[in-house]
mmCIF file of C-alpha atoms in Angstrom:
data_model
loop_
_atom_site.group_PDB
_atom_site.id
_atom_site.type_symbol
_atom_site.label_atom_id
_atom_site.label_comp_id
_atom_site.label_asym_id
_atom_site.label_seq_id
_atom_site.Cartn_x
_atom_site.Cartn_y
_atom_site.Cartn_z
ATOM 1 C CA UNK O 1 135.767 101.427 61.660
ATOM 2 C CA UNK O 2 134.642 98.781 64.054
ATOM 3 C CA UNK O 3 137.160 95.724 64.794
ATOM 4 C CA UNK O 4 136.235 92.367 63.679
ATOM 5 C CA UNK O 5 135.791 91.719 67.818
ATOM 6 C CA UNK O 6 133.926 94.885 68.156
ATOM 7 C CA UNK O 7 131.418 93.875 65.250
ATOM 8 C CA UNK O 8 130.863 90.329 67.000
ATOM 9 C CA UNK O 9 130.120 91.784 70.187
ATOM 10 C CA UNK O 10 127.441 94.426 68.292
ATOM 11 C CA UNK O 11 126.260 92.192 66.154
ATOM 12 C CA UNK O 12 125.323 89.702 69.495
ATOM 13 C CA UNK O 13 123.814 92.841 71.510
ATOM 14 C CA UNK O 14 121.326 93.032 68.666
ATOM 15 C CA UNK O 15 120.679 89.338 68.139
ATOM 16 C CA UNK O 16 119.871 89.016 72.138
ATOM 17 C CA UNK O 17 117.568 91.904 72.048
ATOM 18 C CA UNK O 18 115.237 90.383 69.113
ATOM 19 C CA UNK O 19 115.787 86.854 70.326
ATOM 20 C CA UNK O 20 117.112 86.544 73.748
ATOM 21 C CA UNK O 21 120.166 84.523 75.003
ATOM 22 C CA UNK O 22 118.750 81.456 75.376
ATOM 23 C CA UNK O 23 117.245 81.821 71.574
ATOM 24 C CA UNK O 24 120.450 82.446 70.478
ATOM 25 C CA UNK O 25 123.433 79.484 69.860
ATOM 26 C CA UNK O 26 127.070 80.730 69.503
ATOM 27 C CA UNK O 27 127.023 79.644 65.828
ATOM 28 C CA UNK O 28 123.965 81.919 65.537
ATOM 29 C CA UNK O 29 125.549 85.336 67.031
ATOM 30 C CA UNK O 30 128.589 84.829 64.784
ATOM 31 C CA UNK O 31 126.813 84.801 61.764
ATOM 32 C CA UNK O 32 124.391 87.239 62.939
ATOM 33 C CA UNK O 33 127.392 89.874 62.908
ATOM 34 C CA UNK O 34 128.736 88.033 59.683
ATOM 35 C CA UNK O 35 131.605 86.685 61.675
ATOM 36 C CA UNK O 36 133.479 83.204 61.176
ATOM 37 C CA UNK O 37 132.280 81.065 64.086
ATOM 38 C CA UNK O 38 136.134 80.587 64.457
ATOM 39 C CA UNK O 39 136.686 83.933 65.052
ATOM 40 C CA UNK O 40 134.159 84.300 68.000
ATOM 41 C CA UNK O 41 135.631 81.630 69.590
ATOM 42 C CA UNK O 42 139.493 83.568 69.174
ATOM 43 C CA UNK O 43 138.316 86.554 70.614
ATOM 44 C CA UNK O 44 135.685 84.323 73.281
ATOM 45 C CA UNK O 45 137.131 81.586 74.705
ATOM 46 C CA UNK O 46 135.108 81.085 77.155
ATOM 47 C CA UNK O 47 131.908 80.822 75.317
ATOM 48 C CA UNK O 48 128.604 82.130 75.022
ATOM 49 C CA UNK O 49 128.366 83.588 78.236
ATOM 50 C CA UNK O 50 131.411 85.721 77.723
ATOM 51 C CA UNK O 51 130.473 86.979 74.764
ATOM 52 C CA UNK O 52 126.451 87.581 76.134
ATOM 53 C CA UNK O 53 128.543 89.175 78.619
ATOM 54 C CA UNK O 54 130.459 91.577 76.730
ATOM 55 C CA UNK O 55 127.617 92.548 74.505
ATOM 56 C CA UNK O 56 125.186 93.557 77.354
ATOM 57 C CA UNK O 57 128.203 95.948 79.143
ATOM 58 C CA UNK O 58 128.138 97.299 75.059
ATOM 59 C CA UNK O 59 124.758 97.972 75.212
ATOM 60 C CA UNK O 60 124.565 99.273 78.662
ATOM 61 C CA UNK O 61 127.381 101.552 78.007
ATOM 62 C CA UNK O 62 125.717 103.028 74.953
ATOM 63 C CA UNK O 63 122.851 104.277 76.878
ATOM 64 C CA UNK O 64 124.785 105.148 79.637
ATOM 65 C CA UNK O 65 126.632 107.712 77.364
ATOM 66 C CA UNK O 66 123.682 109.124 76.348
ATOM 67 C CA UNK O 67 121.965 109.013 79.576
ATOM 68 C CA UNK O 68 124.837 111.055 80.959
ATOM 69 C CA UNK O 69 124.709 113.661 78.430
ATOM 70 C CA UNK O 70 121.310 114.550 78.749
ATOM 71 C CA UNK O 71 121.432 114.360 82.628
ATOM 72 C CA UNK O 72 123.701 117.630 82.716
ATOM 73 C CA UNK O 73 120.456 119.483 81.942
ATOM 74 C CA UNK O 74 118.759 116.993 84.439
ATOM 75 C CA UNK O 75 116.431 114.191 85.236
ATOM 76 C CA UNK O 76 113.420 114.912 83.510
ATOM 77 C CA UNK O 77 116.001 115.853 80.322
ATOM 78 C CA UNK O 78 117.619 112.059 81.189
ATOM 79 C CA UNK O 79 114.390 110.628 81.623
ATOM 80 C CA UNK O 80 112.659 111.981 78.581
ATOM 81 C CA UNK O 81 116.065 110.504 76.780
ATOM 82 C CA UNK O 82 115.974 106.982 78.403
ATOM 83 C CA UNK O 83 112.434 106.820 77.333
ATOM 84 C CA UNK O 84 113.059 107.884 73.818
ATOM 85 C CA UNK O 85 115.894 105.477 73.329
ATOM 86 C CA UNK O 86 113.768 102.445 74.138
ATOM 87 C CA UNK O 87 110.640 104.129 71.989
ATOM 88 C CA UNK O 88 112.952 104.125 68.776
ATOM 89 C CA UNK O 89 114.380 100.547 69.764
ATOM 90 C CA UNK O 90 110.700 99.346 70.026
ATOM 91 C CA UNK O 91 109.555 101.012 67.176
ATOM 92 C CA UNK O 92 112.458 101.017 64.691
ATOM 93 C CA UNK O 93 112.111 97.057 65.159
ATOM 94 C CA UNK O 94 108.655 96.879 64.601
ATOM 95 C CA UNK O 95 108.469 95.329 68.250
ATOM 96 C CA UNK O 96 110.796 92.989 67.583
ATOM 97 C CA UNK O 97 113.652 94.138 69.910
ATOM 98 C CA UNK O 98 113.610 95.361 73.576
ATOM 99 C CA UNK O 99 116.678 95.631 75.459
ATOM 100 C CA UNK O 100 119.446 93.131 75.806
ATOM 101 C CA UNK O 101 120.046 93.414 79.503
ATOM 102 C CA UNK O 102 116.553 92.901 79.979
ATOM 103 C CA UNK O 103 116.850 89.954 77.769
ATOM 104 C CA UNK O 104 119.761 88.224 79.591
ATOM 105 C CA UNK O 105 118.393 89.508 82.837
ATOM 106 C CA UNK O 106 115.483 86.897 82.757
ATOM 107 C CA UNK O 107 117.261 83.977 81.490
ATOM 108 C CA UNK O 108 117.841 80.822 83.759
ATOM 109 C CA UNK O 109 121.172 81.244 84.604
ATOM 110 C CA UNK O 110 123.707 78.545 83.032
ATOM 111 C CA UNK O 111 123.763 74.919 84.695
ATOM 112 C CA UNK O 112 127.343 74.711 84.447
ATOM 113 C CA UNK O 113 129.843 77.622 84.610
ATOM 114 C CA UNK O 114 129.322 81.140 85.388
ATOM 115 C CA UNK O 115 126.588 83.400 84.566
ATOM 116 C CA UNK O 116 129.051 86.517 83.372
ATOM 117 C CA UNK O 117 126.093 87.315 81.263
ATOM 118 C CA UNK O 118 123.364 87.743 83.964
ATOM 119 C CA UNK O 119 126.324 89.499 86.387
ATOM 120 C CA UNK O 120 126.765 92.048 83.202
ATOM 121 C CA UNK O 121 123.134 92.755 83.558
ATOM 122 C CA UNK O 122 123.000 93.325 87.062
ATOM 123 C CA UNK O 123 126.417 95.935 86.837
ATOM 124 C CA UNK O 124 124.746 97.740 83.623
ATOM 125 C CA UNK O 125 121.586 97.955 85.885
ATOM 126 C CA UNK O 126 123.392 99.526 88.402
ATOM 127 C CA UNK O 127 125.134 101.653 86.221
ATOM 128 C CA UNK O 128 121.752 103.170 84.933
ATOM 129 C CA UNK O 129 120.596 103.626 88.510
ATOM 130 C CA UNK O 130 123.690 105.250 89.714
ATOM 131 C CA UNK O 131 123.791 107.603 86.723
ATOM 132 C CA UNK O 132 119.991 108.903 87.708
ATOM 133 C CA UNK O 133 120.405 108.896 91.700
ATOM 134 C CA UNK O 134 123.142 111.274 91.461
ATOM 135 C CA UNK O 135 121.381 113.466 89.002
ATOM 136 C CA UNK O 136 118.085 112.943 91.356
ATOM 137 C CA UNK O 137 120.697 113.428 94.285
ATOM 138 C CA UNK O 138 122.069 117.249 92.267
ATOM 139 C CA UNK O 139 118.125 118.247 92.388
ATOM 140 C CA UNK O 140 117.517 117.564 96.411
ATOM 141 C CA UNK O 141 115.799 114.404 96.221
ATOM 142 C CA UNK O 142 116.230 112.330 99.260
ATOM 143 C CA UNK O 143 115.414 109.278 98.230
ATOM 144 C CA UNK O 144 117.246 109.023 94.594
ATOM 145 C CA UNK O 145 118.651 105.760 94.784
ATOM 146 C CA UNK O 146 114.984 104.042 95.180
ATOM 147 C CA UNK O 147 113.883 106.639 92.668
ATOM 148 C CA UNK O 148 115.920 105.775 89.736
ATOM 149 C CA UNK O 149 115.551 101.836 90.975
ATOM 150 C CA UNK O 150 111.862 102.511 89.979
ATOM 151 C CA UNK O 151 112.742 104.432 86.653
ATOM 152 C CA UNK O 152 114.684 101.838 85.139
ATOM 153 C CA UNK O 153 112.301 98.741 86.310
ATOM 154 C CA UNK O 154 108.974 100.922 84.810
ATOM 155 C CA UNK O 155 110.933 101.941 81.998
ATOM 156 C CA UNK O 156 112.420 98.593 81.003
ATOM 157 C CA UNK O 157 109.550 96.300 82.145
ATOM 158 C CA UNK O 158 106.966 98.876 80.148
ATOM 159 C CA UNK O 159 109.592 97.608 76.483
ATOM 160 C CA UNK O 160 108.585 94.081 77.538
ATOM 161 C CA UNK O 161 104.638 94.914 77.653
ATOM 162 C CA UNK O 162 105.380 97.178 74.072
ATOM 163 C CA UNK O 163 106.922 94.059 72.594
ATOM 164 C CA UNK O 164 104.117 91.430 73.953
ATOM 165 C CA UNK O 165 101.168 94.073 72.991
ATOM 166 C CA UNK O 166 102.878 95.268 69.874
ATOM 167 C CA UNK O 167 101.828 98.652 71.030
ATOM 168 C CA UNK O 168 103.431 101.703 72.205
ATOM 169 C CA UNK O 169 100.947 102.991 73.872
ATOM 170 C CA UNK O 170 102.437 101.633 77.533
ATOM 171 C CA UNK O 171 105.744 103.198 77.216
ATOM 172 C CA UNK O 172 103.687 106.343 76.258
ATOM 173 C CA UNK O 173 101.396 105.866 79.500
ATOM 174 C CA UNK O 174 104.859 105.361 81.800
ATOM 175 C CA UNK O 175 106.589 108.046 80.682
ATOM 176 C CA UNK O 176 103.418 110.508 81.085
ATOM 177 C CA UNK O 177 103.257 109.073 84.803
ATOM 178 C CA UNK O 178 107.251 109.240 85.476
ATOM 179 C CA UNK O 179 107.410 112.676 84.151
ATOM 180 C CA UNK O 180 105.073 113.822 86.326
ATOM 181 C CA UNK O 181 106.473 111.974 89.021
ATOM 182 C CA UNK O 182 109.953 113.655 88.544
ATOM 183 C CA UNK O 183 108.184 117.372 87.865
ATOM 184 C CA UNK O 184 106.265 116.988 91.590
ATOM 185 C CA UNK O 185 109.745 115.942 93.161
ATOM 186 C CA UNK O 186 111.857 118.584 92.012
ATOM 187 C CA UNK O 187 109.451 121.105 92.011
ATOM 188 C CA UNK O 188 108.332 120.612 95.498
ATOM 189 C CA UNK O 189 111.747 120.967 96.389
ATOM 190 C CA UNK O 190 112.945 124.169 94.323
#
């Protein structure tokens, strides 16, 4: 069973995926995960940001879990997972959620105070690109690192376009054209 902390920081990771960070007030997260706005402020004393913050590295490491499980039987296995993930996000929500690191990603940064949130995104990014480059990296490809910096831009930028069209159809079209990409890679290699 989740901890009253761990339910905030869930409950904000899927409030900033349907609404975004700057669509979503303090007062608003807590009650999103059925919290007391007290208790968000106990376990987040530093605000909003902190607990934007905390909720995109939740997210981020979710994905990364699975991303790294289906990487051990390689990229296009990781890819065709990464893709999937965001399908069922899109579609389970009837378009109404994307991805929270995207979402915090494109905010304006805070006018006073840090922006732990948008520094989250940028380490769960990372993270994501890391975890394919080595798997690219395992399969000979020289240039992994710009490789998976492509994957995870076409992959989340194509969820924004599925949200704004209400269609699924672009993730489809990506995912065709990545796949490909990856089989030509590898397979000119092996």
């Amino acid at each position: 069973m989740a901890s009253s902390r761990d339910r905030i920081v869930m409950g904000a990771a899927d409030l900033i995926r349907r609404r975004g960070l700057a669509g979503s007030t303090v007062r608003d997260l807590a009650a999103h995960s059925g919290a007391p706005l007290g208790s968000t402020y106990h376990y987040f004393p530093r605000g909003k940001q902190q607990l934007a913050a905390e909720s995109v590295r939740y997210a981020g490491d979710l994905v990364s879990s699975a991303l790294s499980s289906e990487l051990k039987a390689g990229p296009v296995a990781g890819l065709r997972a990464f893709l999937a993930l965001w399908r069922q996000t899109v579609i389970d929500s009837d378009f109404r959620a994307g991805c929270p690191v995207l979402a915090v990603a494109v905010e304006e940064p805070p006018s006073q105070g840090e922006a732990e949130a948008i520094a989250a995104a940028a380490e769960v990014f990372t993270a994501w690109e890391r975890l394919l480059a080595e798997a690219l990296r395992e399969h000979g490809v020289a240039d992994a690192g710009p490789l998976a910096t492509l994957i995870v831009a076409a992959v989340e930028g194509t969820v924004a376009m599925c949200r704004a069209k209400r269609d699924i159809q672009p993730l489809d079209d990506v995912a065709a054209q990545l796949e490909q990409l990856l089989a030509d890679r590898i397979g000119a290699l092996g």
